[in-house]
Amino acid sequence: MEVLELARWQFGITTVYHFLMVPLTIGLSILVAGMQTAWVRTGNERYLKMTKFWGKLLLVNFAMGVVTGIVQEFQFGMNWSAYSRFVGDVFGAPLAMEGLVAFFVESTFLGLWIFGWDRLPKRVHLACVWAFSLATVASAYFILAANSWMQHPVGVEFVDGTPTMNSIWAVLTNNTALAAIPHTVAGTFSVAAAFVVGVSAWQLWRKRQRNVAGKRMVDQDVNDEHQRVWRSSLKLGTWTGVVAFGVLAITGDLQGKLMFEQQPMKMAAAEALCHTEQPASFSILAIGDVADANCENVKTFTVPALLSFLAHNDFTTEVKGIEDLVGQYQERYGSHYPDDPALGELAGQPIDYVPNLPVTYWGFRIMIGFGAISAATGVLALWLTRRDRVPDSKWFPRLALLSIATPFIANSAGWIFTEMGRQPFVVVPNPTGVDGVWMFTAQAVSNVSAGEVWVSLISLTALYAVLGVVEVFLMTKYIRGGVDAVYPPKHPQGDSDSNDHDDTGDSKGDALAFAY
């Protein structure tokens, strides 16, 4: 494999892995802040137990997200130094803001929240978790602003062959970023909701099994305080997931219209739309090889005129196909790569302006399909828990646990589609922007050998595998421990076991006991 291909694989592996942690942290942090708000306002201990249980899982996931995120910035220096030199004046600004502002606030207030239990006034302590939660959203916004500039460069002028920023405000208010942030935040809520629903459903089923084995009555289960914790969590997760999917659908439509305007090839590839159509049909499913640029061997099931609506908000407008777009791109950006030795085997070769069609076409459908499955599970859970009922079937907790993976898959597929769909550009040209502010991915890689990239690729993948095992182990441990693991019941005086816990619920030997 060539250096370019290896570097792209490394970026894909590390970024998708890191992106598994990020949405859960953002979505769960806001849900935890809401739980603590409910406790402060009502004084109901159930909400305190919810805050402590889900807060501990949040801390585990946040820690893993920080570790895996640090690697991302090193990657730009290791494998993408040419890119860093080209865009450093612009790309560095939002990244610096993310580190110096958002992450600083996140870390500071997370620390105050962890160590502030029973030390800070309740409302001040509550403000800390909200500050942390909102900072995670701000962090996501700065990263999206940087990424959106690569998708749609604005706020720059071209000076001596380099894009030079002339308006940080334009970069931060890029319409691509403003459309991406609500869609991304809704995606984080979808992930957190599925996680809360899956764990809560499993805990309810587990507790019921234990009570049945102990020959307790069903009405006793209903009055059980822990049962109420899981039921409240389940309801919170289901409503959050259903609302999040609605927001995803609306914001996804807004993003799609912008993409048709700014990156028409990406959306044509997402539809495997070989030829221009008027009106254009939306492809639901394709049978055959979608990589066939002529569509000769592909049978598609479509909704007439829907693609025209998704692209331009009416049912009659023409949508350009891949064939016509390739001609336009060649006319504007050239038909061959520069004859530059730094490009290796690609020097002087024809430019392929068509992204990987199977990845973009199926990635787009996986994103939508798995998001819909997650929402459907939420709707089902709402029906099963109507009028404070407790689901007693065996299949529901299993389905809910499996559904935890669905929004993770949808988020990852959406991210892969966004990044792969802009190829062969790493900085996509703005059709109405400054000429020259674009860069081919082949021009962005560092002057390193394939062997060197192999070493870092294998090392980081192995490290991430170890971190993945640690994450799953810790999450499983605290989930199985349930509420008692973070909020142990108080024992009567004289009970020898009472020495294992202090008044705030700390337990010896617990790796995260300092948090409580």
Tab-separated table of N, CA and C in Angstrom, residues 108-220:
chain	number	residue	atom	x	y	z
A	108	THR	N	-11.834	21.935	33.862
A	108	THR	CA	-11.936	22.660	35.136
A	108	THR	C	-13.241	22.323	35.860
A	109	PHE	N	-14.339	22.446	35.134
A	109	PHE	CA	-15.632	22.254	35.803
A	109	PHE	C	-15.945	20.776	36.046
A	110	LEU	N	-15.367	19.894	35.234
A	110	LEU	CA	-15.531	18.470	35.540
A	110	LEU	C	-14.832	18.147	36.851
A	111	GLY	N	-13.620	18.731	37.023
A	111	GLY	CA	-12.899	18.521	38.281
A	111	GLY	C	-13.676	19.054	39.473
A	112	LEU	N	-14.231	20.264	39.319
A	112	LEU	CA	-15.030	20.832	40.410
A	112	LEU	C	-16.255	19.972	40.703
A	113	TRP	N	-16.841	19.408	39.646
A	113	TRP	CA	-18.025	18.561	39.851
A	113	TRP	C	-17.634	17.265	40.574
A	114	ILE	N	-16.518	16.676	40.160
A	114	ILE	CA	-16.087	15.409	40.769
A	114	ILE	C	-15.778	15.592	42.254
A	115	PHE	N	-14.967	16.617	42.540
A	115	PHE	CA	-14.514	16.794	43.928
A	115	PHE	C	-15.445	17.689	44.748
A	116	GLY	N	-16.479	18.226	44.100
A	116	GLY	CA	-17.338	19.183	44.796
A	116	GLY	C	-18.517	18.581	45.516
A	117	TRP	N	-18.737	17.258	45.364
A	117	TRP	CA	-19.858	16.640	46.087
A	117	TRP	C	-19.706	16.861	47.579
A	118	ASP	N	-20.729	17.384	48.232
A	118	ASP	CA	-20.751	17.636	49.672
A	118	ASP	C	-19.752	18.699	50.108
A	119	ARG	N	-19.111	19.367	49.140
A	119	ARG	CA	-18.189	20.456	49.492
A	119	ARG	C	-18.701	21.790	48.964
A	120	LEU	N	-19.280	21.762	47.786
A	120	LEU	CA	-19.829	22.983	47.195
A	120	LEU	C	-21.325	23.069	47.505
A	121	PRO	N	-21.859	24.309	47.578
A	121	PRO	CA	-23.315	24.433	47.689
A	121	PRO	C	-23.980	23.721	46.511
A	122	LYS	N	-25.183	23.203	46.758
A	122	LYS	CA	-25.857	22.390	45.737
A	122	LYS	C	-25.967	23.097	44.388
A	123	ARG	N	-26.377	24.351	44.432
A	123	ARG	CA	-26.610	25.053	43.172
A	123	ARG	C	-25.295	25.370	42.457
A	124	VAL	N	-24.259	25.662	43.219
A	124	VAL	CA	-22.950	25.892	42.602
A	124	VAL	C	-22.439	24.597	41.977
A	125	HIS	N	-22.633	23.501	42.705
A	125	HIS	CA	-22.216	22.203	42.188
A	125	HIS	C	-22.990	21.843	40.917
A	126	LEU	N	-24.276	22.178	40.920
A	126	LEU	CA	-25.099	21.935	39.725
A	126	LEU	C	-24.592	22.772	38.546
A	127	ALA	N	-24.217	24.037	38.838
A	127	ALA	CA	-23.706	24.903	37.769
A	127	ALA	C	-22.439	24.319	37.149
A	128	CYS	N	-21.655	23.607	37.964
A	128	CYS	CA	-20.413	23.001	37.459
A	128	CYS	C	-20.711	21.941	36.402
A	129	VAL	N	-21.703	21.083	36.656
A	129	VAL	CA	-21.980	20.024	35.686
A	129	VAL	C	-22.593	20.607	34.414
A	130	TRP	N	-23.365	21.683	34.567
A	130	TRP	CA	-23.898	22.328	33.364
A	130	TRP	C	-22.787	22.997	32.557
A	131	ALA	N	-21.848	23.654	33.267
A	131	ALA	CA	-20.722	24.287	32.563
A	131	ALA	C	-19.908	23.240	31.814
A	132	PHE	N	-19.685	22.102	32.456
A	132	PHE	CA	-18.961	21.008	31.792
A	132	PHE	C	-19.732	20.517	30.560
A	133	SER	N	-21.041	20.321	30.720
A	133	SER	CA	-21.847	19.787	29.614
A	133	SER	C	-21.859	20.744	28.423
A	134	LEU	N	-22.075	22.030	28.715
A	134	LEU	CA	-22.115	23.001	27.618
A	134	LEU	C	-20.746	23.162	26.969
A	135	ALA	N	-19.686	22.991	27.754
A	135	ALA	CA	-18.339	23.067	27.180
A	135	ALA	C	-18.078	21.906	26.224
A	136	THR	N	-18.670	20.733	26.497
A	136	THR	CA	-18.490	19.618	25.555
A	136	THR	C	-19.154	19.954	24.215
A	137	VAL	N	-20.292	20.655	24.273
A	137	VAL	CA	-20.949	21.076	23.029
A	137	VAL	C	-20.089	22.119	22.310
A	138	ALA	N	-19.534	23.058	23.096
A	138	ALA	CA	-18.661	24.081	22.496
A	138	ALA	C	-17.441	23.435	21.859
A	139	SER	N	-16.913	22.423	22.527
A	139	SER	CA	-15.759	21.706	21.975
A	139	SER	C	-16.120	21.090	20.628
A	140	ALA	N	-17.285	20.462	20.581
A	140	ALA	CA	-17.738	19.867	19.315
A	140	ALA	C	-17.918	20.938	18.249
A	141	TYR	N	-18.414	22.115	18.663
A	141	TYR	CA	-18.635	23.176	17.684
A	141	TYR	C	-17.317	23.646	17.053
A	142	PHE	N	-16.283	23.841	17.882
A	142	PHE	CA	-14.998	24.307	17.325
A	142	PHE	C	-14.403	23.258	16.381
A	143	ILE	N	-14.523	21.983	16.743
A	143	ILE	CA	-14.016	20.933	15.853
A	143	ILE	C	-14.809	20.920	14.552
A	144	LEU	N	-16.120	21.073	14.651
A	144	LEU	CA	-16.942	21.096	13.446
A	144	LEU	C	-16.644	22.332	12.594
A	145	ALA	N	-16.348	23.469	13.254
A	145	ALA	CA	-15.996	24.672	12.497
A	145	ALA	C	-14.727	24.431	11.694
A	146	ALA	N	-13.752	23.757	12.305
A	146	ALA	CA	-12.514	23.438	11.582
A	146	ALA	C	-12.798	22.480	10.431
A	147	ASN	N	-13.570	21.439	10.701
A	147	ASN	CA	-13.884	20.468	9.649
A	147	ASN	C	-14.734	21.096	8.551
A	148	SER	N	-15.653	21.961	8.944
A	148	SER	CA	-16.533	22.585	7.953
A	148	SER	C	-15.757	23.508	7.030
A	149	TRP	N	-14.688	24.102	7.557
A	149	TRP	CA	-13.867	24.933	6.672
A	149	TRP	C	-13.216	24.065	5.589
A	150	MET	N	-12.842	22.833	5.943
A	150	MET	CA	-12.291	21.920	4.930
A	150	MET	C	-13.363	21.521	3.913
A	151	GLN	N	-14.607	21.477	4.353
A	151	GLN	CA	-15.697	21.105	3.449
A	151	GLN	C	-16.161	22.299	2.607
A	152	HIS	N	-15.955	23.515	3.159
A	152	HIS	CA	-16.469	24.719	2.488
A	152	HIS	C	-15.656	25.920	2.971
A	153	PRO	N	-14.500	26.200	2.327
A	153	PRO	CA	-13.603	27.258	2.823
A	153	PRO	C	-14.219	28.652	2.685
A	154	VAL	N	-14.209	29.387	3.797
A	154	VAL	CA	-14.703	30.775	3.816
A	154	VAL	C	-13.762	31.589	4.700
A	155	GLY	N	-13.908	32.924	4.643
A	155	GLY	CA	-13.148	33.802	5.534
A	155	GLY	C	-11.668	33.855	5.236
A	156	VAL	N	-11.287	33.642	3.959
A	156	VAL	CA	-9.857	33.614	3.617
A	156	VAL	C	-9.596	34.403	2.342
A	157	GLU	N	-8.320	34.751	2.155
A	157	GLU	CA	-7.826	35.257	0.878
A	157	GLU	C	-6.598	34.427	0.516
A	158	PHE	N	-6.273	34.430	-0.769
A	158	PHE	CA	-5.169	33.582	-1.228
A	158	PHE	C	-3.929	34.453	-1.384
A	159	VAL	N	-2.921	34.266	-0.516
A	159	VAL	CA	-1.719	35.093	-0.509
A	159	VAL	C	-0.493	34.204	-0.659
A	160	ASP	N	0.269	34.426	-1.723
A	160	ASP	CA	1.499	33.667	-1.971
A	160	ASP	C	1.265	32.160	-1.931
A	161	GLY	N	0.172	31.730	-2.524
A	161	GLY	CA	-0.111	30.303	-2.626
A	161	GLY	C	-0.624	29.658	-1.362
A	162	THR	N	-1.010	30.498	-0.378
A	162	THR	CA	-1.490	29.951	0.894
A	162	THR	C	-2.777	30.657	1.309
A	163	PRO	N	-3.785	29.908	1.756
A	163	PRO	CA	-4.973	30.571	2.282
A	163	PRO	C	-4.669	31.303	3.583
A	164	THR	N	-5.012	32.577	3.625
A	164	THR	CA	-4.753	33.391	4.820
A	164	THR	C	-6.081	33.890	5.362
A	165	MET	N	-6.313	33.652	6.638
A	165	MET	CA	-7.610	34.005	7.216
A	165	MET	C	-7.763	35.527	7.305
A	166	ASN	N	-8.899	36.029	6.842
A	166	ASN	CA	-9.183	37.461	6.991
A	166	ASN	C	-10.420	37.704	7.855
A	167	SER	N	-11.096	36.620	8.292
A	167	SER	CA	-12.259	36.802	9.163
A	167	SER	C	-12.515	35.526	9.968
A	168	ILE	N	-12.134	35.554	11.236
A	168	ILE	CA	-12.423	34.400	12.097
A	168	ILE	C	-13.922	34.262	12.299
A	169	TRP	N	-14.636	35.380	12.254
A	169	TRP	CA	-16.096	35.335	12.412
A	169	TRP	C	-16.721	34.548	11.263
A	170	ALA	N	-16.214	34.770	10.039
A	170	ALA	CA	-16.739	34.027	8.890
A	170	ALA	C	-16.468	32.535	9.038
A	171	VAL	N	-15.300	32.201	9.572
A	171	VAL	CA	-14.969	30.779	9.774
A	171	VAL	C	-15.900	30.159	10.816
A	172	LEU	N	-16.140	30.906	11.905
A	172	LEU	CA	-16.968	30.356	12.991
A	172	LEU	C	-18.453	30.350	12.651
A	173	THR	N	-18.861	31.204	11.708
A	173	THR	CA	-20.282	31.236	11.331
A	173	THR	C	-20.496	30.649	9.935
A	174	ASN	N	-19.552	29.862	9.486
A	174	ASN	CA	-19.695	29.134	8.217
A	174	ASN	C	-21.041	28.392	8.208
A	175	ASN	N	-21.835	28.592	7.178
A	175	ASN	CA	-23.160	27.938	7.191
A	175	ASN	C	-23.051	26.409	7.224
A	176	THR	N	-21.938	25.878	6.747
A	176	THR	CA	-21.730	24.422	6.844
A	176	THR	C	-21.630	23.987	8.302
A	177	ALA	N	-20.919	24.786	9.103
A	177	ALA	CA	-20.778	24.456	10.531
A	177	ALA	C	-22.090	24.672	11.278
A	178	LEU	N	-22.786	25.753	10.940
A	178	LEU	CA	-24.052	26.033	11.633
A	178	LEU	C	-25.096	24.965	11.343
A	179	ALA	N	-25.026	24.367	10.160
A	179	ALA	CA	-25.949	23.269	9.847
A	179	ALA	C	-25.501	21.959	10.496
A	180	ALA	N	-24.186	21.803	10.654
A	180	ALA	CA	-23.660	20.535	11.179
A	180	ALA	C	-23.854	20.403	12.686
A	181	ILE	N	-23.761	21.516	13.437
A	181	ILE	CA	-23.751	21.391	14.896
A	181	ILE	C	-25.076	20.877	15.456
A	182	PRO	N	-26.254	21.369	15.008
A	182	PRO	CA	-27.484	20.792	15.583
A	182	PRO	C	-27.665	19.326	15.177
A	183	HIS	N	-27.224	18.978	13.964
A	183	HIS	CA	-27.332	17.587	13.526
A	183	HIS	C	-26.424	16.689	14.380
A	184	THR	N	-25.233	17.184	14.647
A	184	THR	CA	-24.281	16.390	15.439
A	184	THR	C	-24.749	16.253	16.882
A	185	VAL	N	-25.228	17.356	17.461
A	185	VAL	CA	-25.689	17.287	18.861
A	185	VAL	C	-26.898	16.363	18.977
A	186	ALA	N	-27.805	16.431	17.990
A	186	ALA	CA	-28.941	15.499	18.015
A	186	ALA	C	-28.446	14.053	17.935
A	187	GLY	N	-27.394	13.834	17.153
A	187	GLY	CA	-26.811	12.491	17.071
A	187	GLY	C	-26.238	12.037	18.410
A	188	THR	N	-25.668	12.971	19.167
A	188	THR	CA	-25.122	12.599	20.486
A	188	THR	C	-26.248	12.215	21.451
A	189	PHE	N	-27.364	12.925	21.355
A	189	PHE	CA	-28.514	12.570	22.200
A	189	PHE	C	-29.051	11.192	21.815
A	190	SER	N	-29.033	10.900	20.523
A	190	SER	CA	-29.500	9.592	20.068
A	190	SER	C	-28.633	8.476	20.655
A	191	VAL	N	-27.318	8.697	20.644
A	191	VAL	CA	-26.391	7.697	21.203
A	191	VAL	C	-26.620	7.529	22.710
A	192	ALA	N	-26.663	8.658	23.425
A	192	ALA	CA	-26.842	8.584	24.879
A	192	ALA	C	-28.189	7.962	25.234
A	193	ALA	N	-29.215	8.295	24.460
A	193	ALA	CA	-30.550	7.755	24.748
A	193	ALA	C	-30.573	6.239	24.591
A	194	ALA	N	-29.995	5.744	23.503
A	194	ALA	CA	-29.967	4.286	23.284
A	194	ALA	C	-29.185	3.591	24.390
A	195	PHE	N	-28.103	4.217	24.839
A	195	PHE	CA	-27.295	3.653	25.919
A	195	PHE	C	-28.106	3.578	27.217
A	196	VAL	N	-28.795	4.659	27.543
A	196	VAL	CA	-29.596	4.696	28.767
A	196	VAL	C	-30.749	3.688	28.680
A	197	VAL	N	-31.410	3.619	27.526
A	197	VAL	CA	-32.526	2.677	27.358
A	197	VAL	C	-32.045	1.238	27.486
A	198	GLY	N	-30.940	0.911	26.816
A	198	GLY	CA	-30.436	-0.469	26.840
A	198	GLY	C	-30.061	-0.921	28.237
A	199	VAL	N	-29.303	-0.079	28.934
A	199	VAL	CA	-28.853	-0.447	30.290
A	199	VAL	C	-30.045	-0.506	31.247
A	200	SER	N	-30.955	0.458	31.143
A	200	SER	CA	-32.109	0.483	32.050
A	200	SER	C	-33.015	-0.730	31.834
A	201	ALA	N	-33.267	-1.061	30.569
A	201	ALA	CA	-34.116	-2.227	30.276
A	201	ALA	C	-33.491	-3.501	30.822
A	202	TRP	N	-32.181	-3.609	30.666
A	202	TRP	CA	-31.497	-4.808	31.181
A	202	TRP	C	-31.559	-4.854	32.701
A	203	GLN	N	-31.373	-3.701	33.362
A	203	GLN	CA	-31.422	-3.674	34.834
A	203	GLN	C	-32.826	-4.018	35.337
A	204	LEU	N	-33.856	-3.522	34.658
A	204	LEU	CA	-35.229	-3.844	35.063
A	204	LEU	C	-35.489	-5.346	34.942
A	205	TRP	N	-35.059	-5.902	33.818
A	205	TRP	CA	-35.254	-7.350	33.609
A	205	TRP	C	-34.464	-8.150	34.641
A	206	ARG	N	-33.240	-7.697	34.919
A	206	ARG	CA	-32.379	-8.414	35.876
A	206	ARG	C	-32.987	-8.387	37.276
A	207	LYS	N	-33.486	-7.213	37.655
A	207	LYS	CA	-34.060	-7.094	38.994
A	207	LYS	C	-35.325	-7.934	39.108
A	208	ARG	N	-36.098	-7.942	38.048
A	208	ARG	CA	-37.316	-8.736	38.064
A	208	ARG	C	-36.996	-10.225	38.208
A	209	GLN	N	-35.963	-10.667	37.482
A	209	GLN	CA	-35.567	-12.070	37.585
A	209	GLN	C	-35.153	-12.422	39.006
A	210	ARG	N	-34.417	-11.520	39.634
A	210	ARG	CA	-33.971	-11.772	41.011
A	210	ARG	C	-35.161	-11.817	41.968
A	211	ASN	N	-36.102	-10.903	41.770
A	211	ASN	CA	-37.264	-10.867	42.664
A	211	ASN	C	-38.144	-12.098	42.483
A	212	VAL	N	-38.289	-12.536	41.215
A	212	VAL	CA	-39.073	-13.739	40.956
A	212	VAL	C	-38.411	-14.942	41.617
A	213	ALA	N	-37.056	-14.988	41.497
A	213	ALA	CA	-36.335	-16.098	42.129
A	213	ALA	C	-36.504	-16.063	43.641
A	214	GLY	N	-36.643	-14.810	44.191
A	214	GLY	CA	-36.827	-14.673	45.630
A	214	GLY	C	-38.283	-14.716	46.032
A	215	LYS	N	-39.178	-14.994	45.058
A	215	LYS	CA	-40.618	-15.123	45.299
A	215	LYS	C	-41.224	-13.851	45.863
A	216	ARG	N	-40.728	-12.697	45.374
A	216	ARG	CA	-41.350	-11.444	45.774
A	216	ARG	C	-42.537	-11.170	44.868
A	217	MET	N	-43.474	-10.363	45.333
A	217	MET	CA	-44.666	-10.044	44.570
A	217	MET	C	-44.378	-8.914	43.587
A	218	VAL	N	-45.144	-8.903	42.495
A	218	VAL	CA	-44.948	-7.894	41.471
A	218	VAL	C	-45.180	-6.494	42.004
A	219	ASP	N	-46.247	-6.319	42.863
A	219	ASP	CA	-46.519	-4.979	43.372
A	219	ASP	C	-45.400	-4.483	44.269
A	220	GLN	N	-44.650	-5.408	44.862
A	220	GLN	CA	-43.490	-4.989	45.633
A	220	GLN	C	-42.404	-4.448	44.705
